[in-house]
Amino acid sequence: MGNPTGFLKVDRALPDDRDPKDRLVDWQEVHEHMPEEGLRKQASRCMDCGVPFCQSGNSQYAPKIAGCPVNNLIPEWNDLIYRGQWKDAIDRLHRTNNFPEFTGRVCPAPCEGACVLGINAPPVTIKLHEYAIAEHAFEEGWVNAEPPAKRSGKTVAVIGSGPAGLAAAAQLNKAGHAVTVYERADRIGGLLMYGIPNMKLEKHIVDRRVKLLAEEGVTFITNTEIGKDIPAKQLQDEFDAVVIATGATKPRDLPVAGRELKGVHFAMEFLSKNTKSLLDSKLEDGQYINAKGKNVVVIGGGDTGTDCVATSLRHGCEHVLQLEIMPRPTDQRAPGNPWPEWPKTLLVDYGQMEAIAVQGDDPRHYQVMTKKIVGDESGQVKEVHTVQIQWVSDENGRMSPQELVGTEKVYPADLVLLAMGFLGPEELIIEQLGIECDERSNAKAAYDEFATSVDGIFACGDARRGQSLIVWAIDEGRRAAREVDRYLVGESFLP
Ligand SMILES: Cc1cc2nc3c(=O)[nH]c(=O)nc-3n(C[C@H](O)[C@H](O)[C@H](O)COP(=O)(O)OP(=O)(O)OC[C@H]3O[C@@H](n4cnc5c(N)ncnc54)[C@H](O)[C@@H]3O)c2cc1C
Ligand code: SF4
């Protein structure tokens, strides 16, 4: 630790985001960089704790004990930033995380929620440091393709090119196996490419990493849906092992009257078409759902809903509203949510900040249940009917929503976006391979084993754990790669 009293003398600071009014006219990232001097000061706040909770994320204890799921060596690289040893910092960071440029941008940072400094002061700006180390390294030309010195002669098919599939591919390729990644979309990246909007993660950042992986020897095959274009059994026959990393792409629906009306869409249709059109033609081809001039109602108060709010505002919507059935989170940690748990406190994210800048208030309304959606005579949506609810517990402590009489509301709506979470992986591949599922319909495979019920078939990421986070997907991809390596050659030296 370079500066033992840094945490006493330096306040937490982050670079300002771009002004919402400026950033709403483009699709570029909302965050600004911090100059090196500021970063070194921030890094000096790290106390190099004897037990660094920041880096101790563990699937077994999550979310009770948060911390970094890939066990990034956080105090080490905080110190290296403080000392200006950036090359050593990226070497340390790459030891535990294949893609710090993604997590440095879009991870919600469970590490910061578990930072020891957070007990009585704002935590160390760990995510900012990760981002800075990664981008500094790319700028300096320190991140280059490193193909394996020798090949094992074994072959692996990875189905799905999200962060789990990419991390598994990167690691298996390092171990010398010939890896082929199959992706049904036309671009590689999974939700990094077609879920998370450009203003959170610009897509040339994803392409930059995919290009490196290709140079290292990973083969990518796009526009190919396993199960339809190629039977899953064929991969099982042709490859020595198969990794299922297909994500949890089945959206939760809203079973109310009017669901079938024109103008009611799943959030992912809205978001993915927007990014595709943006990348293909800067939104000139019209192949997306346009919110311009519309009253938009987003149903779902989570991150996907927030991405819909931010996208609608960039289209120039008339007004956007975000309805959430759960109560408003508290401003500070509740007594039942102590450090080092992930803090379940109110976050005003980039989309809400933008809505506040344009509309004057936070677009989120809490404890609101949608009763029905009403359309006009042409079948186009025109209203969302809601009622306020309160959550009541029964004698077994089970919570259920109770409608509050007299709180019914009608909101004008030209576009309704359903962002209420995901129900697990699609069944096609799972059925074709005869893989057992768990009680939540995910591919059944134990954490740290990742082997499914079928010999030689492994599962990781959202397809195994349900909709989660990029950092967990990277963690699972890396760990699954180690198990596949063991399966193929009897031992593994992969970290
Ligand atoms: C809108 C949105 C925003 C999010 N924002 C964040 C965020 O800011 N931070 C964060 O940490 N997490 C975020 N998440 C969650 C995060 O993106 C996921 O947890 C993560 O991407 C899961 O990675 P994965 O590799 O398991 O699956 P995915 O990223 O879902 O990738 C799976 C891939 O498999 C492909 N596929 C599926 N079936 C087949 C098939 N049969 N054949 C070939 N290919 C197939 C899919 O096309 C997809 O490309 C967000 C999620 C959404 C939906
Ligand atoms: S818990 Fe916080 S202060 Fe302690 S080592 Fe980690 S980042 Fe530094």
CSV table of C-alpha atoms in Angstrom, one decimal, residues 29-387:
chain,number,residue,atom,x,y,z
A,29,GLU,CA,-21.0,6.2,-24.0
A,30,VAL,CA,-22.2,8.4,-21.2
A,31,HIS,CA,-19.1,8.2,-19.1
A,32,GLU,CA,-16.0,10.5,-19.1
A,33,HIS,CA,-12.5,9.5,-18.3
A,34,MET,CA,-10.5,10.6,-15.2
A,35,PRO,CA,-7.0,12.0,-15.7
A,36,GLU,CA,-4.2,9.9,-14.3
A,37,GLU,CA,-3.4,12.2,-11.4
A,38,GLY,CA,-7.0,11.9,-10.1
A,39,LEU,CA,-6.9,8.1,-10.6
A,40,ARG,CA,-3.7,7.8,-8.5
A,41,LYS,CA,-5.4,9.8,-5.7
A,42,GLN,CA,-8.4,7.6,-5.8
A,43,ALA,CA,-6.3,4.5,-5.8
A,44,SER,CA,-4.5,5.8,-2.7
A,45,ARG,CA,-7.8,5.4,-0.8
A,46,CYS,CA,-7.4,1.6,-0.8
A,47,MET,CA,-6.4,0.3,2.6
A,48,ASP,CA,-4.9,-3.0,1.4
A,49,CYS,CA,-7.1,-4.8,3.9
A,50,GLY,CA,-5.9,-8.0,5.6
A,51,VAL,CA,-9.1,-9.6,4.4
A,52,PRO,CA,-10.0,-7.8,1.1
A,53,PHE,CA,-13.7,-8.4,1.0
A,54,CYS,CA,-13.8,-6.5,-2.3
A,55,GLN,CA,-12.2,-9.5,-4.2
A,56,SER,CA,-13.9,-12.3,-2.3
A,57,GLY,CA,-17.1,-12.9,-4.3
A,58,ASN,CA,-18.1,-16.5,-4.1
A,59,SER,CA,-21.2,-18.1,-5.7
A,60,GLN,CA,-21.7,-20.2,-2.6
A,61,TYR,CA,-22.3,-17.1,-0.4
A,62,ALA,CA,-23.8,-14.6,-2.9
A,63,PRO,CA,-25.6,-12.4,-2.4
A,64,LYS,CA,-25.0,-12.6,1.4
A,65,ILE,CA,-21.3,-11.8,0.9
A,66,ALA,CA,-20.8,-9.8,-2.2
A,67,GLY,CA,-17.3,-9.0,-3.6
A,68,CYS,CA,-15.9,-9.6,-7.0
A,69,PRO,CA,-17.1,-12.9,-8.6
A,70,VAL,CA,-13.9,-13.3,-10.7
A,71,ASN,CA,-11.8,-12.6,-7.6
A,72,ASN,CA,-10.0,-9.7,-9.3
A,73,LEU,CA,-6.7,-8.9,-7.3
A,74,ILE,CA,-8.1,-5.5,-6.4
A,75,PRO,CA,-5.8,-4.2,-3.7
A,76,GLU,CA,-2.8,-5.2,-5.8
A,77,TRP,CA,-3.9,-3.2,-8.8
A,78,ASN,CA,-5.0,-0.3,-6.7
A,79,ASP,CA,-1.5,-0.1,-5.4
A,80,LEU,CA,0.0,-0.4,-8.9
A,81,ILE,CA,-2.2,2.5,-10.1
A,82,TYR,CA,-1.0,4.6,-7.2
A,83,ARG,CA,2.6,3.8,-8.2
A,84,GLY,CA,1.9,4.4,-11.9
A,85,GLN,CA,2.8,0.8,-12.8
A,86,TRP,CA,0.1,0.4,-15.4
A,87,LYS,CA,1.7,-2.5,-17.3
A,88,ASP,CA,1.9,-4.6,-14.2
A,89,ALA,CA,-1.7,-3.6,-13.4
A,90,ILE,CA,-3.1,-4.9,-16.7
A,91,ASP,CA,-1.1,-8.1,-16.2
A,92,ARG,CA,-2.7,-8.6,-12.8
A,93,LEU,CA,-6.1,-7.8,-14.1
A,94,HIS,CA,-5.9,-10.2,-17.0
A,95,ARG,CA,-5.0,-13.0,-14.7
A,96,THR,CA,-8.5,-13.1,-13.3
A,97,ASN,CA,-10.7,-11.4,-15.9
A,98,ASN,CA,-10.5,-11.9,-19.7
A,99,PHE,CA,-12.6,-8.9,-20.4
A,100,PRO,CA,-12.0,-6.0,-18.0
A,101,GLU,CA,-13.0,-3.5,-20.6
A,102,PHE,CA,-16.6,-4.8,-20.4
A,103,THR,CA,-16.9,-5.1,-16.6
A,104,GLY,CA,-15.0,-1.8,-16.1
A,105,ARG,CA,-17.9,-0.2,-18.1
A,106,VAL,CA,-21.1,-2.0,-17.1
A,107,CYS,CA,-20.6,-4.1,-14.0
A,108,PRO,CA,-22.7,-3.0,-11.1
A,109,ALA,CA,-19.5,-3.5,-9.0
A,110,PRO,CA,-20.4,-5.9,-6.2
A,111,CYS,CA,-16.7,-5.3,-5.2
A,112,GLU,CA,-17.6,-1.8,-4.2
A,113,GLY,CA,-20.6,-3.0,-2.2
A,114,ALA,CA,-18.2,-5.2,-0.2
A,115,CYS,CA,-15.3,-2.7,0.1
A,116,VAL,CA,-14.3,-2.5,3.8
A,117,LEU,CA,-14.0,1.3,3.5
A,118,GLY,CA,-17.8,1.2,2.7
A,119,ILE,CA,-18.5,0.4,6.4
A,120,ASN,CA,-18.2,4.0,7.4
A,121,ALA,CA,-17.2,6.0,4.2
A,122,PRO,CA,-17.8,5.8,0.5
A,123,PRO,CA,-16.1,2.8,-1.0
A,124,VAL,CA,-13.0,2.8,-3.2
A,125,THR,CA,-13.8,3.6,-6.9
A,126,ILE,CA,-12.8,0.1,-7.9
A,127,LYS,CA,-14.8,-0.1,-11.1
A,128,LEU,CA,-13.3,3.2,-12.3
A,129,HIS,CA,-9.8,1.7,-11.8
A,130,GLU,CA,-10.6,-1.4,-13.7
A,131,TYR,CA,-11.9,0.6,-16.6
A,132,ALA,CA,-8.8,2.9,-16.5
A,133,ILE,CA,-6.3,0.0,-16.4
A,134,ALA,CA,-8.0,-1.8,-19.3
A,135,GLU,CA,-8.3,1.3,-21.6
A,136,HIS,CA,-4.8,2.5,-20.7
A,137,ALA,CA,-3.5,-0.9,-21.7
A,138,PHE,CA,-5.3,-0.9,-25.1
A,139,GLU,CA,-4.0,2.7,-25.7
A,140,GLU,CA,-0.5,1.7,-25.0
A,141,GLY,CA,-0.7,-1.3,-27.3
A,142,TRP,CA,-0.2,-3.8,-24.5
A,143,VAL,CA,-3.2,-6.0,-25.3
A,144,ASN,CA,-2.3,-8.3,-28.2
A,145,ALA,CA,-3.2,-11.7,-29.4
A,146,GLU,CA,-1.4,-14.4,-27.6
A,147,PRO,CA,-2.0,-17.7,-29.5
A,148,PRO,CA,-1.1,-20.9,-27.6
A,149,ALA,CA,2.3,-22.3,-28.2
A,150,LYS,CA,1.0,-25.8,-29.0
A,151,ARG,CA,-2.3,-27.4,-29.9
A,152,SER,CA,-3.8,-30.3,-28.0
A,153,GLY,CA,-5.6,-31.9,-31.0
A,154,LYS,CA,-8.9,-31.7,-29.1
A,155,THR,CA,-12.0,-29.8,-30.4
A,156,VAL,CA,-14.7,-27.9,-28.5
A,157,ALA,CA,-17.9,-26.3,-29.7
A,158,VAL,CA,-19.2,-23.4,-27.7
A,159,ILE,CA,-22.9,-22.5,-28.4
A,160,GLY,CA,-23.5,-18.8,-27.8
A,161,SER,CA,-21.1,-15.9,-27.9
A,162,GLY,CA,-22.1,-13.8,-24.8
A,163,PRO,CA,-19.5,-13.2,-22.1
A,164,ALA,CA,-19.8,-16.8,-20.8
A,165,GLY,CA,-19.2,-18.3,-24.2
A,166,LEU,CA,-16.4,-15.9,-25.0
A,167,ALA,CA,-14.6,-16.4,-21.7
A,168,ALA,CA,-14.9,-20.2,-22.1
A,169,ALA,CA,-13.6,-20.0,-25.6
A,170,ALA,CA,-10.7,-17.7,-24.6
A,171,GLN,CA,-9.6,-20.0,-21.9
A,172,LEU,CA,-10.0,-23.3,-23.8
A,173,ASN,CA,-8.0,-21.8,-26.7
A,174,LYS,CA,-5.3,-20.8,-24.3
A,175,ALA,CA,-5.2,-24.5,-23.2
A,176,GLY,CA,-4.5,-25.4,-26.9
A,177,HIS,CA,-7.9,-26.8,-27.8
A,178,ALA,CA,-9.5,-25.9,-31.2
A,179,VAL,CA,-12.6,-23.9,-30.3
A,180,THR,CA,-15.5,-23.0,-32.6
A,181,VAL,CA,-18.1,-20.6,-31.3
A,182,TYR,CA,-21.6,-20.8,-32.9
A,183,GLU,CA,-23.8,-17.7,-32.7
A,184,ARG,CA,-27.3,-17.3,-34.2
A,185,ALA,CA,-27.1,-13.6,-34.4
A,186,ASP,CA,-25.2,-11.8,-37.2
A,187,ARG,CA,-22.7,-10.3,-34.7
A,188,ILE,CA,-20.6,-11.9,-31.9
A,189,GLY,CA,-21.1,-10.8,-28.3
A,190,GLY,CA,-24.5,-12.0,-27.0
A,191,LEU,CA,-26.1,-9.3,-24.7
A,192,LEU,CA,-22.8,-7.4,-24.8
A,193,MET,CA,-23.7,-6.7,-28.5
A,194,TYR,CA,-27.5,-6.8,-28.8
A,195,GLY,CA,-28.7,-6.3,-25.2
A,196,ILE,CA,-26.7,-3.6,-23.5
A,197,PRO,CA,-27.2,-0.4,-25.5
A,198,ASN,CA,-24.4,1.4,-27.2
A,199,MET,CA,-24.4,4.4,-24.7
A,200,LYS,CA,-23.4,1.9,-22.0
A,201,LEU,CA,-20.9,-0.2,-24.0
A,202,GLU,CA,-19.9,1.0,-27.5
A,203,LYS,CA,-19.9,-2.0,-29.9
A,204,HIS,CA,-16.4,-1.4,-31.3
A,205,ILE,CA,-15.2,-2.3,-27.8
A,206,VAL,CA,-16.8,-5.7,-28.2
A,207,ASP,CA,-15.5,-6.1,-31.8
A,208,ARG,CA,-12.0,-5.1,-30.6
A,209,ARG,CA,-11.9,-8.1,-28.2
A,210,VAL,CA,-13.5,-10.5,-30.6
A,211,LYS,CA,-10.9,-9.6,-33.2
A,212,LEU,CA,-8.1,-10.5,-30.7
A,213,LEU,CA,-9.8,-13.9,-29.9
A,214,ALA,CA,-10.0,-14.6,-33.6
A,215,GLU,CA,-6.3,-13.8,-34.0
A,216,GLU,CA,-5.5,-16.1,-31.2
A,217,GLY,CA,-7.2,-18.9,-33.1
A,218,VAL,CA,-10.9,-19.1,-32.0
A,219,THR,CA,-13.2,-19.7,-34.9
A,220,PHE,CA,-16.5,-17.8,-34.9
A,221,ILE,CA,-19.5,-18.9,-36.9
A,222,THR,CA,-22.4,-16.4,-37.0
A,223,ASN,CA,-26.0,-16.6,-38.3
A,224,THR,CA,-26.2,-20.2,-37.3
A,225,GLU,CA,-28.7,-21.4,-34.8
A,226,ILE,CA,-27.8,-24.7,-33.2
A,227,GLY,CA,-30.9,-26.9,-33.0
A,228,LYS,CA,-32.3,-25.4,-36.2
A,229,ASP,CA,-29.5,-24.8,-38.7
A,230,ILE,CA,-27.3,-27.6,-37.3
A,231,PRO,CA,-28.8,-30.3,-35.0
A,232,ALA,CA,-27.3,-30.2,-31.5
A,233,LYS,CA,-26.5,-33.9,-31.8
A,234,GLN,CA,-24.3,-33.2,-34.8
A,235,LEU,CA,-22.0,-31.0,-32.6
A,236,GLN,CA,-22.0,-33.7,-29.9
A,237,ASP,CA,-20.8,-36.2,-32.6
A,238,GLU,CA,-18.2,-33.9,-34.3
A,239,PHE,CA,-16.6,-32.3,-31.2
A,240,ASP,CA,-14.8,-33.7,-28.2
A,241,ALA,CA,-16.8,-31.5,-25.9
A,242,VAL,CA,-19.7,-29.0,-26.2
A,243,VAL,CA,-20.3,-25.9,-24.0
A,244,ILE,CA,-23.8,-24.5,-23.8
A,245,ALA,CA,-23.6,-20.7,-23.2
A,246,THR,CA,-26.9,-19.7,-24.8
A,247,GLY,CA,-28.1,-17.3,-22.1
A,248,ALA,CA,-31.5,-17.0,-20.4
A,249,THR,CA,-33.4,-15.5,-23.3
A,250,LYS,CA,-37.0,-16.4,-22.6
A,251,PRO,CA,-38.7,-13.2,-21.5
A,252,ARG,CA,-41.4,-13.1,-18.8
A,253,ASP,CA,-44.7,-12.1,-20.3
A,254,LEU,CA,-47.6,-10.0,-19.0
A,255,PRO,CA,-50.8,-12.1,-19.1
A,256,VAL,CA,-53.3,-9.2,-19.1
A,257,ALA,CA,-56.1,-8.2,-21.5
A,258,GLY,CA,-54.6,-6.2,-24.4
A,259,ARG,CA,-51.2,-7.9,-24.4
A,260,GLU,CA,-51.7,-8.7,-28.1
A,261,LEU,CA,-52.2,-5.1,-29.2
A,262,LYS,CA,-50.0,-3.4,-31.8
A,263,GLY,CA,-47.3,-1.4,-30.0
A,264,VAL,CA,-46.8,-3.8,-27.1
A,265,HIS,CA,-43.3,-5.4,-27.3
A,266,PHE,CA,-40.8,-7.3,-25.3
A,267,ALA,CA,-38.0,-5.0,-24.2
A,268,MET,CA,-35.4,-7.1,-25.9
A,269,GLU,CA,-37.1,-6.8,-29.3
A,270,PHE,CA,-37.0,-3.0,-28.9
A,271,LEU,CA,-33.3,-2.9,-27.7
A,272,SER,CA,-31.8,-5.5,-30.0
A,273,LYS,CA,-33.4,-4.1,-33.2
A,274,ASN,CA,-32.3,-0.6,-32.2
A,275,THR,CA,-28.7,-1.6,-31.8
A,276,LYS,CA,-28.7,-3.7,-35.1
A,277,SER,CA,-30.2,-0.8,-37.0
A,278,LEU,CA,-27.7,1.7,-35.4
A,279,LEU,CA,-24.8,-0.5,-36.4
A,280,ASP,CA,-26.1,-1.4,-39.8
A,281,SER,CA,-27.2,2.0,-40.9
A,282,LYS,CA,-27.1,4.6,-38.1
A,283,LEU,CA,-30.9,4.1,-37.8
A,284,GLU,CA,-31.5,5.0,-41.4
A,285,ASP,CA,-32.9,1.6,-42.5
A,286,GLY,CA,-36.0,2.1,-40.3
A,287,GLN,CA,-35.7,-1.5,-39.1
A,288,TYR,CA,-36.4,-0.7,-35.5
A,289,ILE,CA,-39.3,0.2,-33.2
A,290,ASN,CA,-39.3,4.0,-33.1
A,291,ALA,CA,-40.4,5.7,-29.9
A,292,LYS,CA,-40.3,9.2,-31.5
A,293,GLY,CA,-43.2,11.4,-30.5
A,294,LYS,CA,-44.8,8.5,-28.5
A,295,ASN,CA,-45.9,8.1,-25.0
A,296,VAL,CA,-43.9,5.1,-23.8
A,297,VAL,CA,-44.7,3.0,-20.9
A,298,VAL,CA,-42.0,0.6,-19.7
A,299,ILE,CA,-43.2,-2.1,-17.5
A,300,GLY,CA,-40.4,-3.2,-15.2
A,301,GLY,CA,-38.1,-1.1,-13.0
A,302,GLY,CA,-34.8,-3.0,-13.5
A,303,ASP,CA,-31.8,-2.4,-15.7
A,304,THR,CA,-33.4,-3.7,-18.9
A,305,GLY,CA,-36.3,-1.2,-18.3
A,306,THR,CA,-33.8,1.6,-17.7
A,307,ASP,CA,-32.1,0.8,-21.0
A,308,CYS,CA,-35.6,1.1,-22.7
A,309,VAL,CA,-36.1,4.5,-21.0
A,310,ALA,CA,-32.7,5.8,-22.2
A,311,THR,CA,-33.3,4.4,-25.8
A,312,SER,CA,-36.8,6.0,-25.9
A,313,LEU,CA,-35.4,9.3,-24.9
A,314,ARG,CA,-32.8,9.2,-27.6
A,315,HIS,CA,-35.5,8.5,-30.2
A,316,GLY,CA,-37.2,11.7,-29.0
A,317,CYS,CA,-40.3,10.2,-27.3
A,318,GLU,CA,-43.1,12.5,-26.0
A,319,HIS,CA,-42.9,11.0,-22.5
A,320,VAL,CA,-41.6,7.9,-20.8
A,321,LEU,CA,-42.8,6.2,-17.7
A,322,GLN,CA,-41.4,3.2,-15.9
A,323,LEU,CA,-43.7,1.1,-13.8
A,324,GLU,CA,-42.4,-1.2,-11.1
A,325,ILE,CA,-44.5,-3.6,-9.0
A,326,MET,CA,-41.9,-3.8,-6.1
A,327,PRO,CA,-41.6,-1.1,-3.4
A,328,ARG,CA,-39.1,1.8,-3.9
A,329,PRO,CA,-35.7,0.8,-2.4
A,330,THR,CA,-34.5,2.6,0.6
A,331,ASP,CA,-32.0,5.5,0.3
A,332,GLN,CA,-29.6,3.9,2.8
A,333,ARG,CA,-29.0,0.2,3.6
A,334,ALA,CA,-31.9,-1.3,5.5
A,335,PRO,CA,-31.1,-3.1,8.8
A,336,GLY,CA,-31.6,-6.5,7.1
A,337,ASN,CA,-29.1,-5.6,4.4
A,338,PRO,CA,-25.8,-5.0,6.1
A,339,TRP,CA,-22.3,-4.6,4.7
A,340,PRO,CA,-20.8,-6.7,2.9
A,341,GLU,CA,-24.0,-7.7,1.2
A,342,TRP,CA,-24.8,-6.1,-2.1
A,343,PRO,CA,-26.6,-2.8,-1.0
A,344,LYS,CA,-30.2,-2.9,-2.1
A,345,THR,CA,-30.5,0.9,-2.1
A,346,LEU,CA,-32.1,3.3,-4.6
A,347,LEU,CA,-29.9,3.8,-7.6
A,348,VAL,CA,-30.7,6.7,-10.0
A,349,ASP,CA,-29.1,5.2,-13.1
A,350,TYR,CA,-28.2,6.9,-16.4
A,351,GLY,CA,-31.7,6.5,-17.9
A,352,GLN,CA,-33.5,7.9,-15.0
A,353,MET,CA,-31.0,10.9,-14.8
A,354,GLU,CA,-31.7,11.6,-18.5
A,355,ALA,CA,-35.5,11.4,-17.9
A,356,ILE,CA,-35.1,13.8,-15.0
A,357,ALA,CA,-33.2,16.2,-17.2
A,358,VAL,CA,-35.8,16.1,-19.9
A,359,GLN,CA,-39.1,15.5,-18.0
A,360,GLY,CA,-38.3,17.0,-14.6
A,361,ASP,CA,-38.8,13.9,-12.6
A,362,ASP,CA,-37.8,10.3,-12.0
A,363,PRO,CA,-39.9,8.2,-14.5
A,364,ARG,CA,-40.2,5.3,-12.0
A,365,HIS,CA,-43.5,4.7,-10.2
A,366,TYR,CA,-43.4,2.0,-7.5
A,367,GLN,CA,-45.9,-0.6,-6.3
A,368,VAL,CA,-47.9,-0.3,-9.5
A,369,MET,CA,-49.7,-3.3,-11.0
A,370,THR,CA,-50.8,-3.3,-14.7
A,371,LYS,CA,-54.4,-4.4,-14.9
A,372,LYS,CA,-55.0,-4.2,-18.6
A,373,ILE,CA,-53.8,-2.6,-21.8
A,374,VAL,CA,-56.5,-0.9,-24.0
A,375,GLY,CA,-56.3,-0.2,-27.7
A,376,ASP,CA,-58.2,1.8,-30.3
A,377,GLU,CA,-60.4,0.5,-33.0
A,378,SER,CA,-57.4,-0.3,-35.3
A,379,GLY,CA,-55.9,-2.5,-32.6
A,380,GLN,CA,-53.2,-0.1,-31.7
A,381,VAL,CA,-52.4,0.4,-28.0
A,382,LYS,CA,-53.6,3.6,-26.5
A,383,GLU,CA,-53.8,3.2,-22.7
A,384,VAL,CA,-52.3,1.3,-19.8
A,385,HIS,CA,-54.6,0.8,-16.8
A,386,THR,CA,-53.0,0.3,-13.4
A,387,VAL,CA,-53.7,0.1,-9.7
